[in-house]
XYZ file of C-alpha atoms in Angstrom:
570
model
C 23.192 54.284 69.114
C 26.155 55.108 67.594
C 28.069 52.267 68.478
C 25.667 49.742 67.208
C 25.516 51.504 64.173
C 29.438 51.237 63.709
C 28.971 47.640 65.024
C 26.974 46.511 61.869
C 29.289 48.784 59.371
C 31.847 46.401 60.640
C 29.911 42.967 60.579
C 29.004 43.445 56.892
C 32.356 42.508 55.642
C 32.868 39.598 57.456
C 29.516 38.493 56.743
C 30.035 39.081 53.256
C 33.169 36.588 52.994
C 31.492 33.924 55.173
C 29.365 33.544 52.440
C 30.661 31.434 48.941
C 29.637 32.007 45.960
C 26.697 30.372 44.447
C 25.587 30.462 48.108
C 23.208 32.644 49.739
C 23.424 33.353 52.857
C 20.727 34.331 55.707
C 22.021 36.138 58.894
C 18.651 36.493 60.430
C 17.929 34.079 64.228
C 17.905 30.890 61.545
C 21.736 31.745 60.245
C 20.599 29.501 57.259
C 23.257 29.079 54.137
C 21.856 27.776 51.224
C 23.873 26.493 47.817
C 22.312 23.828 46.046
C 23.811 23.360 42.675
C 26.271 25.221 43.170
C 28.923 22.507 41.694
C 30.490 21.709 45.366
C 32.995 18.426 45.406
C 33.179 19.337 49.110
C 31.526 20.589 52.262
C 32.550 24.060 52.454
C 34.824 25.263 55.248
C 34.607 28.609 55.258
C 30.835 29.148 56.777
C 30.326 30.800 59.674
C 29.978 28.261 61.903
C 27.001 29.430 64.119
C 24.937 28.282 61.100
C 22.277 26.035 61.675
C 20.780 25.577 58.647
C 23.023 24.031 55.493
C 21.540 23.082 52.285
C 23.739 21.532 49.973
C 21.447 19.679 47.384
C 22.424 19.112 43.944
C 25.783 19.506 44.592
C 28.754 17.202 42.960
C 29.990 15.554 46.472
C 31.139 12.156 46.628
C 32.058 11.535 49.815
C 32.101 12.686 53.475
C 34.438 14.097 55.822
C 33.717 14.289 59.751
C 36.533 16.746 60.086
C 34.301 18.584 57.731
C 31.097 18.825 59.443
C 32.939 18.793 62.968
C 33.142 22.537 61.889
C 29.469 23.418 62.193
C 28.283 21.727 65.894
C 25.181 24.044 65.655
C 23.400 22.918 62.712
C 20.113 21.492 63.149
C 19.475 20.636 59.067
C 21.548 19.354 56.952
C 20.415 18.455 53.153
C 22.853 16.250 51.296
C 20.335 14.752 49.046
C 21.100 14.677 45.199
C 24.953 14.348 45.461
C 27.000 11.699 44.675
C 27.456 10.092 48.127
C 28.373 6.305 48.022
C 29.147 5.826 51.955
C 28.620 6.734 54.664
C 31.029 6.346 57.217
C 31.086 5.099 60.764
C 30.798 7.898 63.433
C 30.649 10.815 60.924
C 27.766 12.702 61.888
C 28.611 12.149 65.861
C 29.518 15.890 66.251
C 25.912 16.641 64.986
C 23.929 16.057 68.324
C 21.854 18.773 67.826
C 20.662 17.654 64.584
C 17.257 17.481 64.038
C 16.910 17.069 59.489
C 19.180 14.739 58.065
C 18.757 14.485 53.948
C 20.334 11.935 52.313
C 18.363 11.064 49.442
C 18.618 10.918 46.201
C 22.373 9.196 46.373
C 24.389 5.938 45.598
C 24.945 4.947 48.432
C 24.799 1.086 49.305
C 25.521 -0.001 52.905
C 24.618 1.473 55.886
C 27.425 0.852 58.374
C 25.948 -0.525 61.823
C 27.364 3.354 63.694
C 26.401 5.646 61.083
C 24.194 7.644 63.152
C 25.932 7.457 66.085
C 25.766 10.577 68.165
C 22.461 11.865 66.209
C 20.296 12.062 69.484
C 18.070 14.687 68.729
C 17.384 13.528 64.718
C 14.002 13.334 63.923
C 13.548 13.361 60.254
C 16.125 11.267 58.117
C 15.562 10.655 54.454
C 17.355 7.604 52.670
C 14.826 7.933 49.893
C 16.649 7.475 46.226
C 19.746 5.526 46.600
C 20.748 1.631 46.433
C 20.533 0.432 49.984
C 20.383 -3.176 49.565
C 20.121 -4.377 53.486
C 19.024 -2.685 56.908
C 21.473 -4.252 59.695
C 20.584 -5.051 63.000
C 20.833 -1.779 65.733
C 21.339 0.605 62.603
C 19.232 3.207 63.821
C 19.505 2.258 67.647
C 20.962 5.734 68.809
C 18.112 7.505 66.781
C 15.851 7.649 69.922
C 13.636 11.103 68.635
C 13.493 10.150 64.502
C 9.566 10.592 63.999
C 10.236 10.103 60.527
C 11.729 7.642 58.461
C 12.502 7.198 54.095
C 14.187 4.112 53.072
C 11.829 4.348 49.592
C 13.236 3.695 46.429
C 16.187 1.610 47.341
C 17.314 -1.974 46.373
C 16.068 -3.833 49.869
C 15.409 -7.082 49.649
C 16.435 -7.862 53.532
C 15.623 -5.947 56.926
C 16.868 -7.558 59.467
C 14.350 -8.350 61.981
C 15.689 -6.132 64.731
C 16.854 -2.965 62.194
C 14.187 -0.666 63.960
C 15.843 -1.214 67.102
C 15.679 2.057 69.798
C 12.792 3.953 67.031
C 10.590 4.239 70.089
C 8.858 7.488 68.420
C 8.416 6.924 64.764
C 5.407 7.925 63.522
C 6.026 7.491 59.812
C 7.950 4.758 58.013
C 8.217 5.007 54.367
C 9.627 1.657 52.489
C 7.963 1.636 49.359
C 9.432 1.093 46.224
C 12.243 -1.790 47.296
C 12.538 -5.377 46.575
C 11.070 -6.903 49.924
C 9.141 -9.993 49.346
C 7.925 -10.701 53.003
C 6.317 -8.908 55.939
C 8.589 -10.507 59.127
C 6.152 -10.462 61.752
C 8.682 -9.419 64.195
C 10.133 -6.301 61.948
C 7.526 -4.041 63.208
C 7.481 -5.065 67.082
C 9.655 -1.913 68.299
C 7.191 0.825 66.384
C 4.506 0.954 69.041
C 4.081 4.656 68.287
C 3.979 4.205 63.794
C 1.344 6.411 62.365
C 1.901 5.743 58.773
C 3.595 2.664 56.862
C 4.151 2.191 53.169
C 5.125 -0.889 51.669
C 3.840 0.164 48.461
C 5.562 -1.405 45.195
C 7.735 -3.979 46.589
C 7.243 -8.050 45.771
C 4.939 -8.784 48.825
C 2.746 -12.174 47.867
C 1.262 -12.285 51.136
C 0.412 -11.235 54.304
C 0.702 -13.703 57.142
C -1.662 -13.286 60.203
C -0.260 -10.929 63.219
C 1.844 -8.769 60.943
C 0.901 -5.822 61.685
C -0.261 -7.188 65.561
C 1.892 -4.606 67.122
C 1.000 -1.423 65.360
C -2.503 -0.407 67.525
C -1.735 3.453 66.507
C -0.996 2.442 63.097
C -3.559 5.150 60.980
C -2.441 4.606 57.427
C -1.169 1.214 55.720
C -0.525 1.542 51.851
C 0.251 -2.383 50.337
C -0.492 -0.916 46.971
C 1.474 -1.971 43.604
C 2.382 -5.304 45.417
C 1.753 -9.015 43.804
C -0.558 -9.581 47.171
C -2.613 -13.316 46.051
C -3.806 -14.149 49.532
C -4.301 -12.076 52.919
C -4.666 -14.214 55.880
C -7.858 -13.949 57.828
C -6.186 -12.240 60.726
C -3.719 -10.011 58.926
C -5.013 -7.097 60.040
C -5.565 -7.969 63.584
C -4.159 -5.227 66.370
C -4.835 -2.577 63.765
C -7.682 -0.575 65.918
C -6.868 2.378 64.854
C -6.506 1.915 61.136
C -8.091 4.765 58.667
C -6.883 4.311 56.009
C -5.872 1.150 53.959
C -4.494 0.666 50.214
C -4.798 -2.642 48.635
C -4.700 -1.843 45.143
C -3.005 -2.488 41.827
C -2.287 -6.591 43.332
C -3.334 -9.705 42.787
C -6.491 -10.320 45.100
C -8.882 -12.497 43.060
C -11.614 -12.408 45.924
C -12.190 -10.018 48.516
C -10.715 -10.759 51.829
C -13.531 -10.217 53.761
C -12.631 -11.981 57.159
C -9.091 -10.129 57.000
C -10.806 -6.806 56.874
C -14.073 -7.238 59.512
C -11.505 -6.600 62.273
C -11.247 -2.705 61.209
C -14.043 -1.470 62.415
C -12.497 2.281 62.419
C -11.559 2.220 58.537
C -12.723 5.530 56.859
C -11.065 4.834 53.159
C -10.322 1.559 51.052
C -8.586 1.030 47.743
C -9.579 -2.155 46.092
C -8.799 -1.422 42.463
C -6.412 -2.984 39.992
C -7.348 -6.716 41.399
C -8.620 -9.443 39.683
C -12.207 -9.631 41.580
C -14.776 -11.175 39.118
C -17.545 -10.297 41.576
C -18.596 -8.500 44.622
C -20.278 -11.262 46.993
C -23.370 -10.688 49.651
C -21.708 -8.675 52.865
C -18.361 -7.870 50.923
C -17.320 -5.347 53.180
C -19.450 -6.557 56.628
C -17.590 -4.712 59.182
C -16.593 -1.727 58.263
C -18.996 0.161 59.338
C -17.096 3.404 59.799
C -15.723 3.424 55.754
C -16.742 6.743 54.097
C -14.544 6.029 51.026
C -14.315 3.107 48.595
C -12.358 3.069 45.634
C -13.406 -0.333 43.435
C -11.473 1.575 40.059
C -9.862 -0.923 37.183
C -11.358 -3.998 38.042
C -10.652 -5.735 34.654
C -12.681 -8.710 35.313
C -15.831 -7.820 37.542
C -19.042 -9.017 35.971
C -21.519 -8.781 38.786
C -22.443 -6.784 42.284
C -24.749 -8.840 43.879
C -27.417 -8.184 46.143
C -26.388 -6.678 49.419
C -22.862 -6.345 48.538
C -22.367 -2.546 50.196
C -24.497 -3.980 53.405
C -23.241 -2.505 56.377
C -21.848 0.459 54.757
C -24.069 2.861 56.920
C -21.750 6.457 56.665
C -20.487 4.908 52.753
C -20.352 8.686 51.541
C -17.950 8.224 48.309
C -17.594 5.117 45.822
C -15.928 4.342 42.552
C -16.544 1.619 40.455
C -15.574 2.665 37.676
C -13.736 1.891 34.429
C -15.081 -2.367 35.042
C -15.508 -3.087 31.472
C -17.023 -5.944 31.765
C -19.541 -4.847 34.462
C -23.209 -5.714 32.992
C -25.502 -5.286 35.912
C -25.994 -3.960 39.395
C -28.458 -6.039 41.809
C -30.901 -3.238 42.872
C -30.657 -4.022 46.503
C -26.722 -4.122 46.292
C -26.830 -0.689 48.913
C -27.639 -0.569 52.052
C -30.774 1.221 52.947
C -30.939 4.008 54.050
C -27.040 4.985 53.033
C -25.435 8.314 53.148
C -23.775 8.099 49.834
C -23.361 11.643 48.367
C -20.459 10.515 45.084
C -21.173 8.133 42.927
C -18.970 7.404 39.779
C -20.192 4.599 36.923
C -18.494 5.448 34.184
C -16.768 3.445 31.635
C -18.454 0.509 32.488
C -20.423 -2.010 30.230
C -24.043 -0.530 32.192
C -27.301 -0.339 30.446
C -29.804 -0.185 33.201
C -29.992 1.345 36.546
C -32.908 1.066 38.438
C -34.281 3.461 40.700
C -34.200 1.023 43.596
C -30.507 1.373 44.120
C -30.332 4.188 46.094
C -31.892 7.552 46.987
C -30.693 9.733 43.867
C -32.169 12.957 45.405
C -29.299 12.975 48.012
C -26.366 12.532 45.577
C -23.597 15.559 44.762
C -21.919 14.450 42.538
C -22.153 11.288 39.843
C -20.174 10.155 36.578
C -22.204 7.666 33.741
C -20.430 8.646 31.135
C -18.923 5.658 28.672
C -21.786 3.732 29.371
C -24.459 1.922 26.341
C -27.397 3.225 27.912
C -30.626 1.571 27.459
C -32.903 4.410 27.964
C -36.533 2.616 28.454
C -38.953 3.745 30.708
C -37.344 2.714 33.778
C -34.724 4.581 33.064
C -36.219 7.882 31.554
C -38.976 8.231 34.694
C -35.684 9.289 37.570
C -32.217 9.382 35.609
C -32.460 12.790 32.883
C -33.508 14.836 36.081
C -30.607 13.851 38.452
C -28.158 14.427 35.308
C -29.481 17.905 34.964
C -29.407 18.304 38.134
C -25.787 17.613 38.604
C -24.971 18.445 35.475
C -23.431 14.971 34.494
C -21.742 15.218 31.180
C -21.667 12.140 28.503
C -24.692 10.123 29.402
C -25.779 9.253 26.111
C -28.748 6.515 24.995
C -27.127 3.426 22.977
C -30.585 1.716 22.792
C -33.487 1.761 21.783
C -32.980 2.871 17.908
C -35.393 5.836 18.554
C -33.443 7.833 21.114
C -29.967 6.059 19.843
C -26.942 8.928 20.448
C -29.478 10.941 22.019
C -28.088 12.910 25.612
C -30.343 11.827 28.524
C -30.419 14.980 29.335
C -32.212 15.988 26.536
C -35.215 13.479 27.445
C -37.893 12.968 29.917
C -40.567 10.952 30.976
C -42.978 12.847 28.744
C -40.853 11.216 25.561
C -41.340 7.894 28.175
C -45.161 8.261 27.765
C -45.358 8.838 24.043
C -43.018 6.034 23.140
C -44.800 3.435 25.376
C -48.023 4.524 23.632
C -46.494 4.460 20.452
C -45.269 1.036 21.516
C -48.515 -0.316 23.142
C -49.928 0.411 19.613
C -48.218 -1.585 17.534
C -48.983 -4.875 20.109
C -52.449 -3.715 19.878
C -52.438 -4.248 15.765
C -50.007 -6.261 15.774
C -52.372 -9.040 18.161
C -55.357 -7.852 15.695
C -53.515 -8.920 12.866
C -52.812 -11.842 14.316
C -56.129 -12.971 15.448
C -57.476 -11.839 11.940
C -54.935 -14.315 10.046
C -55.852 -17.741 12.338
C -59.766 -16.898 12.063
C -58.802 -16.777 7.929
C -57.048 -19.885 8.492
C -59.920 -21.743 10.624
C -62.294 -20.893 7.690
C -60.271 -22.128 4.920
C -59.850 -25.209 6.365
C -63.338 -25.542 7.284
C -64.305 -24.924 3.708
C -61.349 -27.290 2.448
C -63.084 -30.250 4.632
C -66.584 -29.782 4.200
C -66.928 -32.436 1.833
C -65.647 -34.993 4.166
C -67.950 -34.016 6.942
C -70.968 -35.362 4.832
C -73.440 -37.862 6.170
C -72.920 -41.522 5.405
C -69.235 -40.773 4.144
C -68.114 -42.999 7.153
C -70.104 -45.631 6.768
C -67.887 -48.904 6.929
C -68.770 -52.321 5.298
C -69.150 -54.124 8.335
C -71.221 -57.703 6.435
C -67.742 -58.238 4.390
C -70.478 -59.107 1.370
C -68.907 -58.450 -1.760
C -70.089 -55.144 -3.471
C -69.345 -55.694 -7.520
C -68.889 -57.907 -9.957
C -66.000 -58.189 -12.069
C -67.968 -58.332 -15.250
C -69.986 -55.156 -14.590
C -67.149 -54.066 -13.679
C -65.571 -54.468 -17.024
C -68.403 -53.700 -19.051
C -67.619 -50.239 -16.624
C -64.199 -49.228 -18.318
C -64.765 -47.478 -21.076
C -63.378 -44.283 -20.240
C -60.051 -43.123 -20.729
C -57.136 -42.949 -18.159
C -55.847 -39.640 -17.786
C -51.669 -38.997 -17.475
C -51.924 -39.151 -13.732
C -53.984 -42.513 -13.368
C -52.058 -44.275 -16.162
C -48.612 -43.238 -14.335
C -50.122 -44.834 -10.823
C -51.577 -48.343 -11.798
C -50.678 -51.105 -14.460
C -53.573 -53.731 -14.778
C -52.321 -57.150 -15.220
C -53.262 -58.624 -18.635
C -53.671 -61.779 -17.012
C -56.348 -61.154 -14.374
C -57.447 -63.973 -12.082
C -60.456 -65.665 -13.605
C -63.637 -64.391 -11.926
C -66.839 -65.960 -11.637
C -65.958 -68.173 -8.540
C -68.449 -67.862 -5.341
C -64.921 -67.815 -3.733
C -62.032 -64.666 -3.317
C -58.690 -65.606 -6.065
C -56.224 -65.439 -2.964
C -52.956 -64.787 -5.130
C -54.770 -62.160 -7.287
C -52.066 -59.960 -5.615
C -49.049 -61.073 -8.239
C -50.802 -59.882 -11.062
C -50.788 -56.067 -10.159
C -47.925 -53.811 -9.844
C -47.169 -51.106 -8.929
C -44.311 -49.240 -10.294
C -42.672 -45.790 -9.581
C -45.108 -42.502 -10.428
C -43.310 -40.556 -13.097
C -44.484 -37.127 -14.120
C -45.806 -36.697 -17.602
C -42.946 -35.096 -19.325
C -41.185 -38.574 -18.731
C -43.947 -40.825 -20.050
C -42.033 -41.185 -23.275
C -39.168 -42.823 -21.081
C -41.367 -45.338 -19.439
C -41.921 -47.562 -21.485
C -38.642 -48.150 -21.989
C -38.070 -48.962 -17.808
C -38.038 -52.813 -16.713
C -40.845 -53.304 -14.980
C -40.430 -54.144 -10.838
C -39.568 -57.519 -9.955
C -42.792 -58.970 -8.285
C -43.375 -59.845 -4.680
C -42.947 -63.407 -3.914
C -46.414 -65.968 -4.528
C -48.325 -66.204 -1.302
C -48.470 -69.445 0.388
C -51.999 -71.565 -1.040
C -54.723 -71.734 1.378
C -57.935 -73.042 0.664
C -60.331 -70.296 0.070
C -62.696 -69.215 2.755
C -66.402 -70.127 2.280
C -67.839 -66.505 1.255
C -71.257 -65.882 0.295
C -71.965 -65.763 -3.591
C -71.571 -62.978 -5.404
C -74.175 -60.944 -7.172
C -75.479 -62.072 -11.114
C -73.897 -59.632 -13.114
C -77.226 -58.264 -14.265
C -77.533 -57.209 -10.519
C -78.742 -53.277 -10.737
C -78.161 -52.667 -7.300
C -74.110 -53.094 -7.657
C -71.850 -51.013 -9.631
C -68.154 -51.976 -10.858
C -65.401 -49.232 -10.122
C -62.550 -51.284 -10.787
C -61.010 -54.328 -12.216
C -59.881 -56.838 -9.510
C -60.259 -60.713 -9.330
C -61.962 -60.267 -6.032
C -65.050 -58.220 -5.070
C -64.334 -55.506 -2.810
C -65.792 -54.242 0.399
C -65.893 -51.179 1.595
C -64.025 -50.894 5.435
């Protein structure tokens, strides 16, 4: 006892100068040294060199010495990442071989030699993340035969080489997101039977040609987001049997791919949003009927869901679609029936109606209207204020009609329903009365207005053609005056057709005239008018053998007019 006791009194020292400063040191099973940002230009040499675990983040070193790291043969993680690193040398980490973390991110450095990680057999995490790697050689990575996981994000790659993954026969996670790649090779994934999870988020991919992705059956999460993705080939996603999860937003998709995605029948989540869809067709997502989660978020030009769009969607348990705003209307049958949806979010949408068609809203957990002009009519008020109380959904106010207007659905119910539709069905009810009162008024006026003309023998026509007066009685007949209105309307030639002849005057016509009617007030100025040119004469006929005429002293006929010839009534 006494001798271990003098055995540690002894070790502390030594300990104690095996240690830096800025560094701290753990002597426990792990023998773990830690100094990030501790201003190092160099990998320290005076460690002990049992260590195992070295963390040297944030440190000021530019470049890297073999001899260096020759001294610690143990180590099994090594964290270089924020440094200054611009290379890294052929062969430098081959005294590592029991290396199992390699961080590298989060530096400048811009080729990876072909033998970098030679000698790294037992690596099975490196991170590249963070620097300016503009290519990925052939056989770079051949001798890593244990990496599981793999960063190469937010680099400058515009080129893999289509046999770079060479000898990865047990990655499970690939992360290239954030680079400058353009194309998906179909022959660049071929060696990653085993890949798990890929992400080729924000890079400059326009499209995916069909068998991409062909060799990754245990593939379980694909993220494309943040791409400039126009067209997906119908078998893009073919080989993918195992897929769960896929990310397609934030591209350029202007229609659904529907035949790319009916081959992922084992899909639990898909994000759709930030695309250009202007609507969701009939059996949008047929296939996927193992999708719990659908994300349809920041669709800046949706107008329409149409009928059946959801079909298929049996175990659908969580959908967004919201923050459309220029989504109007949602076909009542667009769900199937009977779903299991359970999250629902509207809001920020252009909505007004919902109807209570669309789905069970007893089941749901959880919903979001808010930002939406509400048009609370009946349909509305008789199923939505209870499920918002009921859930508690904040900012579902009524924009229509003007007697609920900035009113909180909450606040109303189907009682207010009742009393408004009365109120409503009342006004119709007068209003029609009114209505009905006004054309009856109307019927009898005109009645009254036309009874004169309805008299007896008021359309009895002249059929014998027999002349009716004489122009003398008629004469003898003027002697009342001409009012205003009857003087403005007819001249009487003062050179009348003689009359007295058995026989009708045939060009009696040019000797009346008819000028222009002038009000009263401009009767001074008439006489002062040329008169209107006459009509040309007539052609001469001889004049028709008519029966004739009546002896002035006649009782029986009565003169109403002055006119060469008798008239007959038609």
């Amino acid at each position: 006892m006494k001798l271990a006791v003098l055995g540690l009194l002894l070790l502390v020292p030594l300990t104690s100068a095996l240690c830096p400063r800025g560094c701290s040191c753990s002597h426990d099973d792990l023998l773990s040294v830690k100094c990030d940002g501790a201003a190092h230009r160099s990998i320290p040499i005076l460690l002990n060199p049992q260590i195992r675990s070295l963390s040297l983040a944030g440190n000021q070193i530019a470049r890297l010495d073999a001899d260096h790291l020759r001294l610690y043969s143990n180590l099994e993680y090594l964290d270089l990442s924020g440094n200054r690193i611009r290379e890294i040398p052929a062969h430098v980490f081959q005294s590592l071989q029991k290396l199992k973390v390699l961080r590298l991110g989060g530096n400048n450095v811009t080729v990876l030699e072909r033998d970098a990680f030679v000698g790294l057999y037992q690596l099975q995490s490196l991170d590249l993340g963070g620097n300016k790697i503009e290519r990925v050689n052939v056989n770079t990575f051949a001798d890593l035969g244990q990496l599981y996981f793999l960063n190469l994000s937010a680099n400058s790659l515009h080129f893999v080489a289509p046999s770079a993954f060479h000898g990865l026969r047990l990655v499970s996670e690939l992360d290239l997101s954030g680079n400058k790649l353009d194309a998906v090779p179909r022959a660049l994934f071929a060696p990653l039977a085993t890949l798990r999870q890929l992400d080729l988020s924000s890079n400059l991919i326009a499209e995916l040609p069909s068998g991409a992705f062909a060799s990754l059956s245990q593939l379980a999460t694909l993220d494309l987001g943040r791409n400039v993705l126009g067209s997906v080939a119908d078998g893009a996603f073919n080989g993918l049997v195992s897929l769960k999860s896929l990310n397609l937003s934030d591209n350029m998709l202007r229609r659904i791919p529907s035949k790319s995605l009916t081959s992922l029948t084992e899909l639990e989540v898909l994000d759709l949003s930030f695309n250009s869809f202007s609507e969701l067709p009939t059996s949008a997502f047929d296939g996927l009927s193992s999708l719990k989660r659908l994300v349809l978020a920041h669709l800046q030009n949706l107008r329409a869901v149409h009928m059946n769009a959801f079909s298929g969607l049996f175990k659908l348990l969580e959908l967004d679609l919201s923050r459309c705003p220029l989504l109007e209307a949602i076909d009542e049958h667009a769900f199937e029936q009977p779903n299991l949806l359970r999250s629902l979010n509207l809001s920020h949408n252009r909505l007004s109606r919902l109807s209570h068609r669309l789905l069970d809203w007893e089941q749901l957990e959880a919903l979001q209207l808010a930002g939406n002009p509400w048009n609370c009519d009946c349909d509305l008020l008789r199923f939505l204020p209870a499920t918002v109380r009921r859930l508690h959904v904040p900012g579902v106010v009524c924009a229509k009609p003007e007697a609920v207007q900035g009113r909180a659905v909450a606040k109303l119910s189907a009682t207010f329903c009742t009393d408004f539709s009365a109120t409503a069905m009342s006004a119709v009810v007068v209003g029609a009365l009114l209505t009905v009162l006004s054309l009856l008024l109307c019927i009898l006026f005109c009645l009254r207005s036309h009874f004169s003309c309805l008299q007896p023998g008021k359309d009895e026509a002249n059929t014998s053609r027999t002349p009716l007066y004489g122009r003398q009685t008629l004469l003898d007949s003027l002697t009342y005056e001409k009012s205003d209105l009857l003087s403005n309307k007819c001249f009487i030639s003062s050179n009348p057709s003689p009359v007295g002849s058995q026989h009708d005057d045939d060009d009696y016509y040019s000797t009346v005239r008819t000028p222009t009617v002038y009000e009263s007030k401009y009767a001074f100025y008439q006489q002062h008018l040329p008169m209107p040119v006459a009509p040309p004469m007539p052609p001469m006929v001889p004049p028709p053998n008519y029966p004739p005429p009546p002896s002035a002293a006649d009782e029986s006929y009565r003169i109403v007019a002055q006119y060469p010839v008798p008239i007959t009534e038609l």
